[in-house]
Amino acid sequence: MPDLDPGPGVRADARRNRRQLIIATREAIAARGLDVSALDIATAAGVGVGTLYRRFGTKEALLDAVVLGLYDELCDVARDCMERADPWDGLAEFVMELAGAHRDSRGLAEVTAECEGPPSPELAERTAALQDAVKRLTERAHAAGELRADVTWQDILICSRAPLDADHCLGVDAGPDGWRRVVTILLDGIRAPGEPFLRARRRRFTGRDDPRVEWEMARWCG
């Protein structure tokens, strides 16, 4: 899998083309998933298809590089959440971040849904790291008595995919922030009985241009 940074020895125009290809690919898979053509990516990046193949060798190598970058962002989020003083805050924040990342990028959602395992050793390594982080976040919340005893780390991961199809039902429109409400209700449901209202914060939008969009939410119901 190619490195996202081509290094100082590469010409400025080559670095610019590589950067544009990375940006175009992130945007393309976010909107359309992994089944995007090399021509569409190159056109969006403002370069020829030949440039894509010279920089990355294959379209698959470019996709791998971009997806690996998204996984690295999630690993950074997991590390930040592990440092939260309150175990519940750390767990709730990670679930909200992962759910948002799935919403932001159709391609990322397709990769994380693969049941046959990651397509490369690098992604397998990141997957294992994320699973370990979720296990630790879950254990901390259990130890603090803030997470229901019957909730597993596997449940936590599956919950993060719940809002992927949470926009419309039987003529009801959830609105642009409806997915956040779904995640908030799920988090509230898995919290140990007797705990106060839920506060969940999403600090970044993985895969978008501005990674510092902040918001804070109290429980929607009640």
PDB file of C-alpha atoms in Angstrom:
ATOM      1  CA  MET A   1       0.000   0.000   0.000  1.00  0.00           C
ATOM      2  CA  PRO A   2       1.561   3.310  -1.044  1.00  0.00           C
ATOM      3  CA  ASP A   3       2.394   6.000   1.469  1.00  0.00           C
ATOM      4  CA  LEU A   4       0.169   9.086   1.363  1.00  0.00           C
ATOM      5  CA  ASP A   5       3.291  11.265   1.610  1.00  0.00           C
ATOM      6  CA  PRO A   6       5.460  10.901  -1.519  1.00  0.00           C
ATOM      7  CA  GLY A   7       8.494  12.418   0.210  1.00  0.00           C
ATOM      8  CA  PRO A   8      10.663  15.465  -0.422  1.00  0.00           C
ATOM      9  CA  GLY A   9      12.330  14.041  -3.536  1.00  0.00           C
ATOM     10  CA  VAL A  10       9.176  14.234  -5.634  1.00  0.00           C
ATOM     11  CA  ARG A  11       8.579  17.245  -7.887  1.00  0.00           C
ATOM     12  CA  ALA A  12       6.105  19.879  -6.724  1.00  0.00           C
ATOM     13  CA  ASP A  13       3.679  19.160  -9.570  1.00  0.00           C
ATOM     14  CA  ALA A  14       3.782  15.431  -8.819  1.00  0.00           C
ATOM     15  CA  ARG A  15       3.065  16.112  -5.142  1.00  0.00           C
ATOM     16  CA  ARG A  16       0.201  18.395  -6.119  1.00  0.00           C
ATOM     17  CA  ASN A  17      -1.267  15.770  -8.457  1.00  0.00           C
ATOM     18  CA  ARG A  18      -0.990  13.117  -5.768  1.00  0.00           C
ATOM     19  CA  ARG A  19      -2.698  15.347  -3.226  1.00  0.00           C
ATOM     20  CA  GLN A  20      -5.507  16.151  -5.673  1.00  0.00           C
ATOM     21  CA  LEU A  21      -6.007  12.456  -6.397  1.00  0.00           C
ATOM     22  CA  ILE A  22      -6.237  11.684  -2.679  1.00  0.00           C
ATOM     23  CA  ILE A  23      -8.795  14.456  -2.126  1.00  0.00           C
ATOM     24  CA  ALA A  24     -10.835  13.468  -5.179  1.00  0.00           C
ATOM     25  CA  THR A  25     -10.863   9.822  -4.131  1.00  0.00           C
ATOM     26  CA  ARG A  26     -11.978  10.615  -0.592  1.00  0.00           C
ATOM     27  CA  GLU A  27     -14.857  12.680  -1.947  1.00  0.00           C
ATOM     28  CA  ALA A  28     -15.771  10.097  -4.593  1.00  0.00           C
ATOM     29  CA  ILE A  29     -15.938   7.101  -2.268  1.00  0.00           C
ATOM     30  CA  ALA A  30     -17.740   9.179   0.354  1.00  0.00           C
ATOM     31  CA  ALA A  31     -20.553   9.909  -2.089  1.00  0.00           C
ATOM     32  CA  ARG A  32     -20.567   6.808  -4.296  1.00  0.00           C
ATOM     33  CA  GLY A  33     -18.738   4.044  -2.482  1.00  0.00           C
ATOM     34  CA  LEU A  34     -15.796   1.976  -3.650  1.00  0.00           C
ATOM     35  CA  ASP A  35     -17.277   1.223  -7.078  1.00  0.00           C
ATOM     36  CA  VAL A  36     -15.946   4.413  -8.613  1.00  0.00           C
ATOM     37  CA  SER A  37     -13.975   4.450 -11.856  1.00  0.00           C
ATOM     38  CA  ALA A  38     -10.391   5.589 -12.301  1.00  0.00           C
ATOM     39  CA  LEU A  39     -11.595   7.999 -14.998  1.00  0.00           C
ATOM     40  CA  ASP A  40     -14.086   9.640 -12.642  1.00  0.00           C
ATOM     41  CA  ILE A  41     -11.425  10.052  -9.955  1.00  0.00           C
ATOM     42  CA  ALA A  42      -8.875  11.489 -12.378  1.00  0.00           C
ATOM     43  CA  THR A  43     -11.422  13.881 -13.885  1.00  0.00           C
ATOM     44  CA  ALA A  44     -12.438  15.153 -10.453  1.00  0.00           C
ATOM     45  CA  ALA A  45      -8.775  15.621  -9.569  1.00  0.00           C
ATOM     46  CA  GLY A  46      -8.106  17.553 -12.774  1.00  0.00           C
ATOM     47  CA  VAL A  47      -5.502  15.099 -14.058  1.00  0.00           C
ATOM     48  CA  GLY A  48      -5.342  12.382 -16.679  1.00  0.00           C
ATOM     49  CA  VAL A  49      -5.919   8.704 -15.942  1.00  0.00           C
ATOM     50  CA  GLY A  50      -2.280   8.079 -16.819  1.00  0.00           C
ATOM     51  CA  THR A  51      -1.230  10.331 -13.946  1.00  0.00           C
ATOM     52  CA  LEU A  52      -3.300   8.230 -11.529  1.00  0.00           C
ATOM     53  CA  TYR A  53      -1.565   5.049 -12.648  1.00  0.00           C
ATOM     54  CA  ARG A  54       1.885   6.647 -12.564  1.00  0.00           C
ATOM     55  CA  ARG A  55       1.355   7.906  -9.022  1.00  0.00           C
ATOM     56  CA  PHE A  56      -0.314   4.813  -7.558  1.00  0.00           C
ATOM     57  CA  GLY A  57       0.104   1.933  -9.990  1.00  0.00           C
ATOM     58  CA  THR A  58      -3.536   0.812  -9.823  1.00  0.00           C
ATOM     59  CA  LYS A  59      -6.893   2.248  -8.850  1.00  0.00           C
ATOM     60  CA  GLU A  60      -7.074  -0.343  -6.076  1.00  0.00           C
ATOM     61  CA  ALA A  61      -3.799   0.908  -4.596  1.00  0.00           C
ATOM     62  CA  LEU A  62      -5.189   4.453  -4.538  1.00  0.00           C
ATOM     63  CA  LEU A  63      -8.390   3.274  -2.845  1.00  0.00           C
ATOM     64  CA  ASP A  64      -6.345   1.310  -0.297  1.00  0.00           C
ATOM     65  CA  ALA A  65      -4.259   4.381   0.503  1.00  0.00           C
ATOM     66  CA  VAL A  66      -7.331   6.553   1.039  1.00  0.00           C
ATOM     67  CA  VAL A  67      -9.186   3.984   3.153  1.00  0.00           C
ATOM     68  CA  LEU A  68      -6.071   3.439   5.242  1.00  0.00           C
ATOM     69  CA  GLY A  69      -5.998   7.176   5.900  1.00  0.00           C
ATOM     70  CA  LEU A  70      -9.616   7.050   7.102  1.00  0.00           C
ATOM     71  CA  TYR A  71      -8.777   4.138   9.399  1.00  0.00           C
ATOM     72  CA  ASP A  72      -5.821   6.069  10.800  1.00  0.00           C
ATOM     73  CA  GLU A  73      -8.159   8.950  11.635  1.00  0.00           C
ATOM     74  CA  LEU A  74     -10.433   6.543  13.504  1.00  0.00           C
ATOM     75  CA  CYS A  75      -7.441   5.160  15.410  1.00  0.00           C
ATOM     76  CA  ASP A  76      -6.589   8.727  16.463  1.00  0.00           C
ATOM     77  CA  VAL A  77     -10.178   9.214  17.633  1.00  0.00           C
ATOM     78  CA  ALA A  78     -10.027   5.980  19.636  1.00  0.00           C
ATOM     79  CA  ARG A  79      -6.814   7.060  21.356  1.00  0.00           C
ATOM     80  CA  ASP A  80      -8.344  10.417  22.263  1.00  0.00           C
ATOM     81  CA  CYS A  81     -11.448   8.735  23.663  1.00  0.00           C
ATOM     82  CA  MET A  82      -9.345   6.396  25.792  1.00  0.00           C
ATOM     83  CA  GLU A  83      -7.861   9.465  27.475  1.00  0.00           C
ATOM     84  CA  ARG A  84     -11.231  10.831  28.596  1.00  0.00           C
ATOM     85  CA  ALA A  85     -11.414  10.963  32.398  1.00  0.00           C
ATOM     86  CA  ASP A  86     -14.996   9.723  32.408  1.00  0.00           C
ATOM     87  CA  PRO A  87     -15.295   6.201  30.912  1.00  0.00           C
ATOM     88  CA  TRP A  88     -18.812   6.817  29.621  1.00  0.00           C
ATOM     89  CA  ASP A  89     -17.824  10.035  27.878  1.00  0.00           C
ATOM     90  CA  GLY A  90     -15.009   8.200  26.107  1.00  0.00           C
ATOM     91  CA  LEU A  91     -17.247   5.353  24.968  1.00  0.00           C
ATOM     92  CA  ALA A  92     -20.142   7.577  23.894  1.00  0.00           C
ATOM     93  CA  GLU A  93     -17.837   9.913  21.995  1.00  0.00           C
ATOM     94  CA  PHE A  94     -16.244   7.061  20.065  1.00  0.00           C
ATOM     95  CA  VAL A  95     -19.597   5.545  19.107  1.00  0.00           C
ATOM     96  CA  MET A  96     -20.789   8.937  17.864  1.00  0.00           C
ATOM     97  CA  GLU A  97     -17.554   9.511  15.927  1.00  0.00           C
ATOM     98  CA  LEU A  98     -17.658   6.072  14.293  1.00  0.00           C
ATOM     99  CA  ALA A  99     -21.330   6.429  13.423  1.00  0.00           C
ATOM    100  CA  GLY A 100     -20.622   9.825  11.889  1.00  0.00           C
ATOM    101  CA  ALA A 101     -17.678   8.444   9.929  1.00  0.00           C
ATOM    102  CA  HIS A 102     -19.948   5.768   8.468  1.00  0.00           C
ATOM    103  CA  ARG A 103     -22.473   8.437   7.514  1.00  0.00           C
ATOM    104  CA  ASP A 104     -19.800  10.667   5.994  1.00  0.00           C
ATOM    105  CA  SER A 105     -18.246   8.000   3.777  1.00  0.00           C
ATOM    106  CA  ARG A 106     -20.179   5.316   1.949  1.00  0.00           C
ATOM    107  CA  GLY A 107     -16.859   3.749   0.980  1.00  0.00           C
ATOM    108  CA  LEU A 108     -15.726   3.475   4.591  1.00  0.00           C
ATOM    109  CA  ALA A 109     -19.072   1.920   5.529  1.00  0.00           C
ATOM    110  CA  GLU A 110     -18.607  -0.658   2.767  1.00  0.00           C
ATOM    111  CA  VAL A 111     -15.138  -1.595   3.998  1.00  0.00           C
ATOM    112  CA  THR A 112     -16.126  -1.927   7.657  1.00  0.00           C
ATOM    113  CA  ALA A 113     -19.062  -4.134   6.616  1.00  0.00           C
ATOM    114  CA  GLU A 114     -16.774  -6.723   5.006  1.00  0.00           C
ATOM    115  CA  CYS A 115     -17.234 -10.079   6.759  1.00  0.00           C
ATOM    116  CA  GLU A 116     -14.330 -11.846   5.041  1.00  0.00           C
ATOM    117  CA  GLY A 117     -11.706  -9.662   6.681  1.00  0.00           C
ATOM    118  CA  PRO A 118      -9.725  -6.566   5.634  1.00  0.00           C
ATOM    119  CA  PRO A 119      -8.253  -6.688   2.114  1.00  0.00           C
ATOM    120  CA  SER A 120      -4.690  -5.865   3.189  1.00  0.00           C
ATOM    121  CA  PRO A 121      -2.340  -6.498   6.127  1.00  0.00           C
ATOM    122  CA  GLU A 122      -2.279  -2.771   6.871  1.00  0.00           C
ATOM    123  CA  LEU A 123      -6.056  -2.564   7.186  1.00  0.00           C
ATOM    124  CA  ALA A 124      -6.087  -5.787   9.207  1.00  0.00           C
ATOM    125  CA  GLU A 125      -3.668  -4.148  11.640  1.00  0.00           C
ATOM    126  CA  ARG A 126      -5.857  -1.038  11.971  1.00  0.00           C
ATOM    127  CA  THR A 127      -8.983  -3.162  12.342  1.00  0.00           C
ATOM    128  CA  ALA A 128      -7.389  -5.093  15.188  1.00  0.00           C
ATOM    129  CA  ALA A 129      -6.309  -1.829  16.832  1.00  0.00           C
ATOM    130  CA  LEU A 130      -9.833  -0.408  16.614  1.00  0.00           C
ATOM    131  CA  GLN A 131     -11.360  -3.600  17.983  1.00  0.00           C
ATOM    132  CA  ASP A 132      -8.921  -3.529  20.880  1.00  0.00           C
ATOM    133  CA  ALA A 133      -9.780   0.111  21.580  1.00  0.00           C
ATOM    134  CA  VAL A 134     -13.505  -0.660  21.646  1.00  0.00           C
ATOM    135  CA  LYS A 135     -12.882  -3.583  23.996  1.00  0.00           C
ATOM    136  CA  ARG A 136     -10.967  -1.302  26.357  1.00  0.00           C
ATOM    137  CA  LEU A 137     -13.567   1.466  26.157  1.00  0.00           C
ATOM    138  CA  THR A 138     -16.271  -1.093  26.921  1.00  0.00           C
ATOM    139  CA  GLU A 139     -14.324  -2.562  29.833  1.00  0.00           C
ATOM    140  CA  ARG A 140     -13.765   0.890  31.339  1.00  0.00           C
ATOM    141  CA  ALA A 141     -17.458   1.746  31.120  1.00  0.00           C
ATOM    142  CA  HIS A 142     -18.393  -1.617  32.657  1.00  0.00           C
ATOM    143  CA  ALA A 143     -15.897  -1.164  35.493  1.00  0.00           C
ATOM    144  CA  ALA A 144     -17.326   2.283  36.227  1.00  0.00           C
ATOM    145  CA  GLY A 145     -20.849   0.865  36.352  1.00  0.00           C
ATOM    146  CA  GLU A 146     -21.993   3.154  33.540  1.00  0.00           C
ATOM    147  CA  LEU A 147     -22.647   0.526  30.854  1.00  0.00           C
ATOM    148  CA  ARG A 148     -25.242  -2.221  31.071  1.00  0.00           C
ATOM    149  CA  ALA A 149     -23.583  -5.500  32.039  1.00  0.00           C
ATOM    150  CA  ASP A 150     -25.121  -7.397  29.110  1.00  0.00           C
ATOM    151  CA  VAL A 151     -23.714  -5.037  26.459  1.00  0.00           C
ATOM    152  CA  THR A 152     -20.600  -6.338  24.677  1.00  0.00           C
ATOM    153  CA  TRP A 153     -17.938  -4.592  22.634  1.00  0.00           C
ATOM    154  CA  GLN A 154     -19.403  -6.276  19.555  1.00  0.00           C
ATOM    155  CA  ASP A 155     -22.737  -4.606  20.329  1.00  0.00           C
ATOM    156  CA  ILE A 156     -20.949  -1.260  20.449  1.00  0.00           C
ATOM    157  CA  LEU A 157     -19.543  -1.704  16.946  1.00  0.00           C
ATOM    158  CA  ILE A 158     -22.867  -2.791  15.476  1.00  0.00           C
ATOM    159  CA  CYS A 159     -24.617   0.185  17.096  1.00  0.00           C
ATOM    160  CA  SER A 160     -22.302   2.514  15.176  1.00  0.00           C
ATOM    161  CA  ARG A 161     -23.840   1.321  11.896  1.00  0.00           C
ATOM    162  CA  ALA A 162     -27.453   1.791  12.994  1.00  0.00           C
ATOM    163  CA  PRO A 163     -27.921   5.312  11.557  1.00  0.00           C
ATOM    164  CA  LEU A 164     -26.764   4.381   8.041  1.00  0.00           C
ATOM    165  CA  ASP A 165     -30.377   3.973   6.893  1.00  0.00           C
ATOM    166  CA  ALA A 166     -32.114   6.303   9.309  1.00  0.00           C
ATOM    167  CA  ASP A 167     -33.326   9.075   7.006  1.00  0.00           C
ATOM    168  CA  HIS A 168     -36.862   8.091   5.981  1.00  0.00           C
ATOM    169  CA  CYS A 169     -39.556   5.613   6.990  1.00  0.00           C
ATOM    170  CA  LEU A 170     -43.212   5.420   5.897  1.00  0.00           C
ATOM    171  CA  GLY A 171     -43.221   9.029   4.786  1.00  0.00           C
ATOM    172  CA  VAL A 172     -41.397  10.329   7.855  1.00  0.00           C
ATOM    173  CA  ASP A 173     -38.299  12.445   7.218  1.00  0.00           C
ATOM    174  CA  ALA A 174     -35.751  12.287  10.035  1.00  0.00           C
ATOM    175  CA  GLY A 175     -34.090  15.528   8.971  1.00  0.00           C
ATOM    176  CA  PRO A 176     -30.377  16.228   8.488  1.00  0.00           C
ATOM    177  CA  ASP A 177     -29.496  15.485  12.120  1.00  0.00           C
ATOM    178  CA  GLY A 178     -31.833  12.540  12.547  1.00  0.00           C
ATOM    179  CA  TRP A 179     -28.986  10.042  12.599  1.00  0.00           C
ATOM    180  CA  ARG A 180     -27.539  11.755  15.671  1.00  0.00           C
ATOM    181  CA  ARG A 181     -30.850  11.317  17.434  1.00  0.00           C
ATOM    182  CA  VAL A 182     -30.797   7.597  16.589  1.00  0.00           C
ATOM    183  CA  VAL A 183     -27.309   7.168  18.029  1.00  0.00           C
ATOM    184  CA  THR A 184     -28.221   9.199  21.110  1.00  0.00           C
ATOM    185  CA  ILE A 185     -31.262   7.002  21.778  1.00  0.00           C
ATOM    186  CA  LEU A 186     -29.155   3.859  21.324  1.00  0.00           C
ATOM    187  CA  LEU A 187     -26.489   5.128  23.706  1.00  0.00           C
ATOM    188  CA  ASP A 188     -29.112   6.083  26.241  1.00  0.00           C
ATOM    189  CA  GLY A 189     -30.548   2.579  25.964  1.00  0.00           C
ATOM    190  CA  ILE A 190     -27.266   0.785  26.671  1.00  0.00           C
ATOM    191  CA  ARG A 191     -26.319   2.970  29.607  1.00  0.00           C
ATOM    192  CA  ALA A 192     -26.675   1.409  33.047  1.00  0.00           C
ATOM    193  CA  PRO A 193     -30.002   2.158  34.798  1.00  0.00           C
ATOM    194  CA  GLY A 194     -29.988   5.112  37.134  1.00  0.00           C
ATOM    195  CA  GLU A 195     -27.343   7.068  35.261  1.00  0.00           C
ATOM    196  CA  PRO A 196     -28.047  10.745  34.461  1.00  0.00           C
ATOM    197  CA  PHE A 197     -28.890  12.074  31.023  1.00  0.00           C
ATOM    198  CA  LEU A 198     -26.583  11.326  28.130  1.00  0.00           C
ATOM    199  CA  ARG A 199     -24.104  13.812  26.783  1.00  0.00           C
ATOM    200  CA  ALA A 200     -22.382  12.845  23.559  1.00  0.00           C
ATOM    201  CA  ARG A 201     -20.011  15.003  21.569  1.00  0.00           C
ATOM    202  CA  ARG A 202     -18.802  14.671  18.044  1.00  0.00           C
ATOM    203  CA  ARG A 203     -15.623  16.656  17.517  1.00  0.00           C
ATOM    204  CA  ARG A 204     -14.797  15.901  13.894  1.00  0.00           C
ATOM    205  CA  PHE A 205     -16.271  14.739  10.656  1.00  0.00           C
ATOM    206  CA  THR A 206     -13.961  12.040   9.295  1.00  0.00           C
ATOM    207  CA  GLY A 207     -13.400  12.437   5.585  1.00  0.00           C
ATOM    208  CA  ARG A 208     -14.648  16.018   5.333  1.00  0.00           C
ATOM    209  CA  ASP A 209     -12.669  19.157   4.717  1.00  0.00           C
ATOM    210  CA  ASP A 210     -13.245  20.705   8.155  1.00  0.00           C
ATOM    211  CA  PRO A 211     -12.254  18.245  10.901  1.00  0.00           C
ATOM    212  CA  ARG A 212     -13.205  20.536  13.789  1.00  0.00           C
ATOM    213  CA  VAL A 213     -16.968  20.731  13.673  1.00  0.00           C
ATOM    214  CA  GLU A 214     -18.066  20.545  17.306  1.00  0.00           C
ATOM    215  CA  TRP A 215     -21.427  19.921  18.787  1.00  0.00           C
ATOM    216  CA  GLU A 216     -22.868  18.752  22.043  1.00  0.00           C
ATOM    217  CA  MET A 217     -26.155  17.028  22.697  1.00  0.00           C
ATOM    218  CA  ALA A 218     -28.231  16.318  25.784  1.00  0.00           C
ATOM    219  CA  ARG A 219     -30.766  13.510  25.765  1.00  0.00           C
ATOM    220  CA  TRP A 220     -33.485  14.134  23.214  1.00  0.00           C
ATOM    221  CA  CYS A 221     -36.308  12.493  25.124  1.00  0.00           C
ATOM    222  CA  GLY A 222     -37.386  13.825  28.488  1.00  0.00           C
TER     223      GLY A 222
END
